[in-house]
mmCIF file of N, CA and C in Angstrom:
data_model
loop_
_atom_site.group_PDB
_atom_site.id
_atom_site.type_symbol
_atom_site.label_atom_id
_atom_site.label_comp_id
_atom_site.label_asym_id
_atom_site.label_seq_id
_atom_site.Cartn_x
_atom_site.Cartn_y
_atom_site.Cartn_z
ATOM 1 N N UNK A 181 -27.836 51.258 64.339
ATOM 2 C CA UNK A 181 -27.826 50.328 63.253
ATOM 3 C C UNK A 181 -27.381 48.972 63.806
ATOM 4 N N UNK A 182 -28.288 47.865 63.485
ATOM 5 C CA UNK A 182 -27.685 46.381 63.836
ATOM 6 C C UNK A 182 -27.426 45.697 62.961
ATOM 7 N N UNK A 183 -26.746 44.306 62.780
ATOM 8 C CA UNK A 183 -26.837 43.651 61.678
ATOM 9 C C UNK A 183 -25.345 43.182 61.640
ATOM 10 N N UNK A 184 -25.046 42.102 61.340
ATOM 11 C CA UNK A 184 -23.495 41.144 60.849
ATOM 12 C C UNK A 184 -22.800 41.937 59.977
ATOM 13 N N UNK A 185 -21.423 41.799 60.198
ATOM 14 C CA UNK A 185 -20.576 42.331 59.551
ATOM 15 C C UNK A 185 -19.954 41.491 58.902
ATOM 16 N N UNK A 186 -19.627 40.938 57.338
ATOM 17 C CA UNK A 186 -19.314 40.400 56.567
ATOM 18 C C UNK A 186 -17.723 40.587 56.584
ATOM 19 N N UNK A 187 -16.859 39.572 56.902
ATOM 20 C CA UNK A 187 -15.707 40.129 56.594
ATOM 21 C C UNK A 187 -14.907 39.145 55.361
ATOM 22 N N UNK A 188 -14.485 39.195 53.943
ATOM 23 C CA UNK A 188 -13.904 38.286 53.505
ATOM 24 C C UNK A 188 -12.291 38.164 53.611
ATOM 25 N N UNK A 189 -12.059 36.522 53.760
ATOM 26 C CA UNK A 189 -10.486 36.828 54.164
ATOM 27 C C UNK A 189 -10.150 35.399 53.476
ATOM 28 N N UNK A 190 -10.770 35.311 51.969
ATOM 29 C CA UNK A 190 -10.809 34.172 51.561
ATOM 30 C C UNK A 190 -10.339 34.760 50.230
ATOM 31 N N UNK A 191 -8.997 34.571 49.385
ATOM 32 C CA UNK A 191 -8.569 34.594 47.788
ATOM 33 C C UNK A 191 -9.691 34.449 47.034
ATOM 34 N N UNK A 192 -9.938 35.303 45.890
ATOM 35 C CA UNK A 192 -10.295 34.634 44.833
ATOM 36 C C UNK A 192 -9.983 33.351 44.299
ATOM 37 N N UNK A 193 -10.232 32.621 43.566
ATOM 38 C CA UNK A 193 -9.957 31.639 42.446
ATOM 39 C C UNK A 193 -10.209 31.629 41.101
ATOM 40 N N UNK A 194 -9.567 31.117 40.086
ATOM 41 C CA UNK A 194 -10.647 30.951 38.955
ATOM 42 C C UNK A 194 -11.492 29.749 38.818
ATOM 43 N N UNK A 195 -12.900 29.773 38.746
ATOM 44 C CA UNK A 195 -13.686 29.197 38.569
ATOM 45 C C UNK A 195 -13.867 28.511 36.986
ATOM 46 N N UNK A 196 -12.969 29.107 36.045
ATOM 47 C CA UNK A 196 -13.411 28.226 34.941
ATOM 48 C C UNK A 196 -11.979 28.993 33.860
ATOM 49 N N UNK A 197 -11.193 28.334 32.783
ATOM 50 C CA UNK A 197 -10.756 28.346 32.564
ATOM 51 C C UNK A 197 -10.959 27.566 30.854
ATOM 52 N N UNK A 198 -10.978 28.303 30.009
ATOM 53 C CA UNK A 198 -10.977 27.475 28.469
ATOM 54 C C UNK A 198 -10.316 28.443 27.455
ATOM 55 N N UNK A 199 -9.974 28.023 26.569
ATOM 56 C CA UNK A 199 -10.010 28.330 25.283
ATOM 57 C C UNK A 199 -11.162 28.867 24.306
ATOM 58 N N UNK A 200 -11.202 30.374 23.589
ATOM 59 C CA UNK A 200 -12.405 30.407 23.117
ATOM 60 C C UNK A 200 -11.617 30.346 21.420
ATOM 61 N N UNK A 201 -10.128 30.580 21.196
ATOM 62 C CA UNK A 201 -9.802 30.559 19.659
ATOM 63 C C UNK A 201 -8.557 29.888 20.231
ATOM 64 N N UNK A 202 -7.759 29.891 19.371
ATOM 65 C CA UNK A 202 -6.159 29.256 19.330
ATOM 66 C C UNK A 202 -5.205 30.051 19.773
ATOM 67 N N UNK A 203 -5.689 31.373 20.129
ATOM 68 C CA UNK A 203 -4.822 32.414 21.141
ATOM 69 C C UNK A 203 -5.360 33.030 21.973
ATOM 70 N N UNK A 204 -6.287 32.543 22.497
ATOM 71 C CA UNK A 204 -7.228 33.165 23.646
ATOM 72 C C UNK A 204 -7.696 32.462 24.628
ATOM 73 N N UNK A 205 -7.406 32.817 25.981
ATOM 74 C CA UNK A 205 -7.917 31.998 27.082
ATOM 75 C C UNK A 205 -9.006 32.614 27.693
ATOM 76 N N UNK A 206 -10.283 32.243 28.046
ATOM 77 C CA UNK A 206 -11.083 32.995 28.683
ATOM 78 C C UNK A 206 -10.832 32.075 29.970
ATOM 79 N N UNK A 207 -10.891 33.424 30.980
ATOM 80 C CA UNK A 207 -11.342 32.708 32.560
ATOM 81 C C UNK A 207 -12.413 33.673 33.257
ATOM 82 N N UNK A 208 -13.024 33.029 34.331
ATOM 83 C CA UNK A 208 -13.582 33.562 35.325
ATOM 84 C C UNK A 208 -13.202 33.214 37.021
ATOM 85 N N UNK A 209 -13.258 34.384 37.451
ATOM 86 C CA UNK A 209 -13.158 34.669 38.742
ATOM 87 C C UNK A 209 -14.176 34.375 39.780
ATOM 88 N N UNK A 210 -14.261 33.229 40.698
ATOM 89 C CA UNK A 210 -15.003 33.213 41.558
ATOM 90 C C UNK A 210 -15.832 34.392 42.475
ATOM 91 N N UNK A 211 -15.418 35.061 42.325
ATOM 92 C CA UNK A 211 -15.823 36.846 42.879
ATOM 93 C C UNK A 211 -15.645 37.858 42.522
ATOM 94 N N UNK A 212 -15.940 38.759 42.143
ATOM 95 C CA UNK A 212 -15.417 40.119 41.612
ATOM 96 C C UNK A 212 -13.840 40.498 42.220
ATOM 97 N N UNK A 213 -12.784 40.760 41.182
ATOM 98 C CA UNK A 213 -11.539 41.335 41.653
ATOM 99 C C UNK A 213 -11.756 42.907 41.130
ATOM 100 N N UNK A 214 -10.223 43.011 41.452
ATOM 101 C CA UNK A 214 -10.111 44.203 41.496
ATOM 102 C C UNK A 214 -9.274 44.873 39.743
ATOM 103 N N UNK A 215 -8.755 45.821 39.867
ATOM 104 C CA UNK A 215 -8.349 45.988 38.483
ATOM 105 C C UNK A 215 -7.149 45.936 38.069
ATOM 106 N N UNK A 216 -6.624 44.736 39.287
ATOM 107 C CA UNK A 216 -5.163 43.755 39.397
ATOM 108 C C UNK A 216 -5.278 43.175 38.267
ATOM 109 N N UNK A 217 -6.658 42.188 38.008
ATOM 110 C CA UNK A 217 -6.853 41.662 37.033
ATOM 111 C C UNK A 217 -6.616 42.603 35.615
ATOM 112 N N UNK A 218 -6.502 43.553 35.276
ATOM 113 C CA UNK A 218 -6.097 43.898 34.051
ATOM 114 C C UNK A 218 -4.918 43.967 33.657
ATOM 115 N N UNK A 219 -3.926 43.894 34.776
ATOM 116 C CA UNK A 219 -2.642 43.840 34.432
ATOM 117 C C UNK A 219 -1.963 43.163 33.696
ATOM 118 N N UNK A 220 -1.837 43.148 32.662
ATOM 119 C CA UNK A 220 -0.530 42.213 31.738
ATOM 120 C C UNK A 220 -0.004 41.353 32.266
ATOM 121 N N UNK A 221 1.057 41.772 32.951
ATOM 122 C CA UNK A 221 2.069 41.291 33.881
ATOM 123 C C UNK A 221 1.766 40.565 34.658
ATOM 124 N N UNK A 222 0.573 40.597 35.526
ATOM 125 C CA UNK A 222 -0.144 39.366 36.337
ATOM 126 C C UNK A 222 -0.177 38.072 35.765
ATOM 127 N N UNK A 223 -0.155 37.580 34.489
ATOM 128 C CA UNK A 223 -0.394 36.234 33.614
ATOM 129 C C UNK A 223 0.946 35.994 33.207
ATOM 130 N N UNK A 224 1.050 35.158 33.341
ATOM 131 C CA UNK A 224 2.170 34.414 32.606
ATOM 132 C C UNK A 224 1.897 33.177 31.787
ATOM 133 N N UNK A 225 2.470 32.440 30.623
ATOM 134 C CA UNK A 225 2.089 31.106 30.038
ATOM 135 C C UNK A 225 3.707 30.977 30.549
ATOM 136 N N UNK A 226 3.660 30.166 31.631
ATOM 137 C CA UNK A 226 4.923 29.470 31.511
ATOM 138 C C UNK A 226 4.931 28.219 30.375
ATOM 139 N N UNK A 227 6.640 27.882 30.146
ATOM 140 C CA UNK A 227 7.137 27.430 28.836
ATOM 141 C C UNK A 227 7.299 28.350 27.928
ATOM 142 N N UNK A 228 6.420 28.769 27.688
ATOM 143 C CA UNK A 228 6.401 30.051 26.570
ATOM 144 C C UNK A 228 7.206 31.251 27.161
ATOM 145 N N UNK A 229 7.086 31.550 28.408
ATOM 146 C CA UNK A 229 7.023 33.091 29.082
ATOM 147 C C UNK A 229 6.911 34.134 28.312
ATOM 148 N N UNK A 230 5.500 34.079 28.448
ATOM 149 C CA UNK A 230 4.934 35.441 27.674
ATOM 150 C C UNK A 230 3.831 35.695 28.171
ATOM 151 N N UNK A 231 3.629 37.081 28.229
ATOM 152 C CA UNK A 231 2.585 37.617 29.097
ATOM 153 C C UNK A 231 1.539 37.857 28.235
ATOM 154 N N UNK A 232 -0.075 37.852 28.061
ATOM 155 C CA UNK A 232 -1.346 38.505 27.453
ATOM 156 C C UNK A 232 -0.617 39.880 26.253
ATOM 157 N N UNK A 233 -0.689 39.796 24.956
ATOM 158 C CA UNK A 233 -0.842 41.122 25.000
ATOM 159 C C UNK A 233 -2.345 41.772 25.264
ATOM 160 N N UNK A 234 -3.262 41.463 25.553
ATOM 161 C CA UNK A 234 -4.805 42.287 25.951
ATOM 162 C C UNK A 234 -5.638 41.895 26.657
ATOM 163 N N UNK A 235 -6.055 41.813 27.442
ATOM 164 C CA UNK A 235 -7.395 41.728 28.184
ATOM 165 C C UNK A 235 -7.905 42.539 28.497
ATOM 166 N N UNK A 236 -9.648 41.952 28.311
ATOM 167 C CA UNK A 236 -10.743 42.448 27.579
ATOM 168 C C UNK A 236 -11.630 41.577 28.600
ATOM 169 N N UNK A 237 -12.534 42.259 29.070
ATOM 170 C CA UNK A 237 -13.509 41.747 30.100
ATOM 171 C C UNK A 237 -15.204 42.015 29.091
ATOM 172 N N UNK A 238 -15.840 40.717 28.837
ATOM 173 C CA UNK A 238 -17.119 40.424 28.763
ATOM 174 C C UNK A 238 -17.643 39.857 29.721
ATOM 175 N N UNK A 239 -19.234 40.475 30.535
ATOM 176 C CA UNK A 239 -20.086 39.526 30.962
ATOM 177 C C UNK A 239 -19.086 39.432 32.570
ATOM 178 N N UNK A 240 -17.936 39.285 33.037
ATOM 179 C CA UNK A 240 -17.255 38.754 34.108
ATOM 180 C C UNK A 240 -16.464 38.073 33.581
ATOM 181 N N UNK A 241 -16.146 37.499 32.363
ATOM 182 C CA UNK A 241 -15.138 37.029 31.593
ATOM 183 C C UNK A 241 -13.824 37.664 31.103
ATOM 184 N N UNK A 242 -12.833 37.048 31.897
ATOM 185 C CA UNK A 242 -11.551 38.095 31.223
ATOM 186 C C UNK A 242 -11.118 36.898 30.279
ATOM 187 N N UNK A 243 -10.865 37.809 28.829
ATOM 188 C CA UNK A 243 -10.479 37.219 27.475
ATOM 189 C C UNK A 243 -8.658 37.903 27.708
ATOM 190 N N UNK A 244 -7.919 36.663 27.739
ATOM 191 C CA UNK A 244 -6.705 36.986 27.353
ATOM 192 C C UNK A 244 -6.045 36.506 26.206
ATOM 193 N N UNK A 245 -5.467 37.485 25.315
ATOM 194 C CA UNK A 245 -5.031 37.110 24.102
ATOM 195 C C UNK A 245 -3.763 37.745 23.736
ATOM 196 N N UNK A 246 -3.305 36.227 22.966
ATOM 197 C CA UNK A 246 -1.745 36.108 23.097
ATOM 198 C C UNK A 246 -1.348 36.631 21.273
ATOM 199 N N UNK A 247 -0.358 36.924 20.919
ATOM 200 C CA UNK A 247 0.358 37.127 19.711
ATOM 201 C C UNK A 247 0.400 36.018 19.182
ATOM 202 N N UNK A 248 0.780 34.894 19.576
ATOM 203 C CA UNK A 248 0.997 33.554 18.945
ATOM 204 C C UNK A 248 -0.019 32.594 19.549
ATOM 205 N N UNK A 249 -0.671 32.218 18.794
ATOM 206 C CA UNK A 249 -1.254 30.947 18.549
ATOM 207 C C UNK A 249 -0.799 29.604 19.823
ATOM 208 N N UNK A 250 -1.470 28.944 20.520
ATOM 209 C CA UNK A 250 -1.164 27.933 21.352
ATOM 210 C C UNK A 250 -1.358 26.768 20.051
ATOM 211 N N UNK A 251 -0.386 25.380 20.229
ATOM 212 C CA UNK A 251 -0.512 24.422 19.118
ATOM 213 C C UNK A 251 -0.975 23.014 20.294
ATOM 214 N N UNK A 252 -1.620 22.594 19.501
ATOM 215 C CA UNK A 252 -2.298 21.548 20.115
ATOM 216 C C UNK A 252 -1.070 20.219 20.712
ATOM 217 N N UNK A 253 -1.410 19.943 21.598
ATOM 218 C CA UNK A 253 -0.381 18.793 22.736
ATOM 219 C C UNK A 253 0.646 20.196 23.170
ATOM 220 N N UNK A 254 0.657 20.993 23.047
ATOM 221 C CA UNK A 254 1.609 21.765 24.295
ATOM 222 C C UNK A 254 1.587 21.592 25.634
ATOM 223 N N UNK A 255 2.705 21.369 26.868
ATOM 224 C CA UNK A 255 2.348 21.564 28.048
ATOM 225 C C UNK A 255 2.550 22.473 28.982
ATOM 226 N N UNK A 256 1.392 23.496 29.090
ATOM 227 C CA UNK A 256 1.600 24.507 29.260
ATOM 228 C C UNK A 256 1.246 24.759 30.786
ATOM 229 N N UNK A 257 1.274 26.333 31.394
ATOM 230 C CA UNK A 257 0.473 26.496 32.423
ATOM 231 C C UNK A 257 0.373 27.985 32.589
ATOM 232 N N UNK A 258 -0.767 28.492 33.392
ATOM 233 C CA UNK A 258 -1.115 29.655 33.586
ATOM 234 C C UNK A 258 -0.540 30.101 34.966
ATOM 235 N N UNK A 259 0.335 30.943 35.078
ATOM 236 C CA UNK A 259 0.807 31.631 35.958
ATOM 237 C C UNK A 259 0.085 32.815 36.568
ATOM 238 N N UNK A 260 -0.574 32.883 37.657
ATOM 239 C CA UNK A 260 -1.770 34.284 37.980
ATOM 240 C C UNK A 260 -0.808 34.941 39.337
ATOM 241 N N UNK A 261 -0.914 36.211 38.909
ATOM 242 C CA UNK A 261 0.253 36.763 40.165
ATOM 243 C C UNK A 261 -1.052 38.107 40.623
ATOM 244 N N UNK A 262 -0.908 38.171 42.167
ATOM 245 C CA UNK A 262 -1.496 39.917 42.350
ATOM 246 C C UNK A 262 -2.784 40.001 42.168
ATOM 247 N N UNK A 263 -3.328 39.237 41.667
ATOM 248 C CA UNK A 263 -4.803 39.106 41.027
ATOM 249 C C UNK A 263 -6.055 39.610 42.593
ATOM 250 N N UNK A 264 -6.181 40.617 43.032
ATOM 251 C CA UNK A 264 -6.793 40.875 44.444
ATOM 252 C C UNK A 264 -8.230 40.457 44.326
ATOM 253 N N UNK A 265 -9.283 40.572 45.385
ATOM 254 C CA UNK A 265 -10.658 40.830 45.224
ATOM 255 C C UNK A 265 -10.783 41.980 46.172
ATOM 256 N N UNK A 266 -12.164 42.657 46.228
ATOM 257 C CA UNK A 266 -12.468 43.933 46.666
ATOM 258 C C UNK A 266 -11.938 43.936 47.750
ATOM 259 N N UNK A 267 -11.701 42.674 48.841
ATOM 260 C CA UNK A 267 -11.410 43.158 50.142
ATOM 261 C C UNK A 267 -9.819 42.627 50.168
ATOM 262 N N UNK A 268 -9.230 42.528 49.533
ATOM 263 C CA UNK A 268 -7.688 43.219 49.421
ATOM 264 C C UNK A 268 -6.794 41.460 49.345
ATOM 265 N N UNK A 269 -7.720 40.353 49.154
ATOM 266 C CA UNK A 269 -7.247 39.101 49.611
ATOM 267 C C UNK A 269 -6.479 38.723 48.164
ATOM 268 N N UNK A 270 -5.301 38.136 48.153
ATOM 269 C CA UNK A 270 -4.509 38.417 46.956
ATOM 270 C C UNK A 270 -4.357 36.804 46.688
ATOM 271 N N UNK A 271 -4.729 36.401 45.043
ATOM 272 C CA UNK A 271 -4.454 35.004 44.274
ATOM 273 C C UNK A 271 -3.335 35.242 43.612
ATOM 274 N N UNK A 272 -2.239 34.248 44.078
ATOM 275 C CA UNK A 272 -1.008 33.532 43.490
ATOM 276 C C UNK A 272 -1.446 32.038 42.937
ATOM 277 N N UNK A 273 -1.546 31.648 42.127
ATOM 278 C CA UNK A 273 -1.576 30.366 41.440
ATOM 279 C C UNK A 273 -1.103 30.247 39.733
ATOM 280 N N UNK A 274 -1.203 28.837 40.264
ATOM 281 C CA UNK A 274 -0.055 28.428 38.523
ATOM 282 C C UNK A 274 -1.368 27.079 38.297
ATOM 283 N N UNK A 275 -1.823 27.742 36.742
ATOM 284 C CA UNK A 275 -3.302 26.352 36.434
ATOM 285 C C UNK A 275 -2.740 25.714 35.365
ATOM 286 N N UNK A 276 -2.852 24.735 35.010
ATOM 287 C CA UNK A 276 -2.314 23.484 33.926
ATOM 288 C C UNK A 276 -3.786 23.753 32.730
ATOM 289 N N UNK A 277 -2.715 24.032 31.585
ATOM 290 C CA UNK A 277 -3.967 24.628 30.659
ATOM 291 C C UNK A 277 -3.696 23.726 29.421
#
């Protein structure tokens, strides 16, 4: 057998980040992760500190949704912990939401 061996040694990211209601953040992942991403505990809204209660994956879209309502001019941010992709490369980041 011949042929290149692909190795990734590059984090995920999120590629897109919005609001779809007043307690729900949808994001997407630059690459398929792993099922780090379902973890609760991986998200944080700092200021608030409170974690997702649910995520819910449409399409490649993880929908995270909170108990309380976000109010408009808050300054908030998204805390992503553990978040892996298939080949084991692990995203730590904090996004301004």
């Amino acid at each position: 057998m011949t042929g290149n061996v692909f190795l990734d040694t590059n984090a995920p990211y999120v590629s897109s980040l919005g609001f779809s209601c007043n307690n729900t953040l949808e994001l997407v992942y630059s690459e398929p992760v792993s099922s780090s991403a379902e973890v609760l505990q991986n998200y944080i809204i700092s200021g608030a500190n409170v974690s997702p209660s649910s995520i819910s994956i449409i399409n490649n879209t993880y929908r995270l949704s909170f108990i309380n309502s976000f109010s408009g001019g808050d300054t908030l941010s998204l805390i992503i912990n553990n978040i892996s992709d298939l080949f084991g490369n692990i995203l730590n980041d904090t996004i301004n939401i």
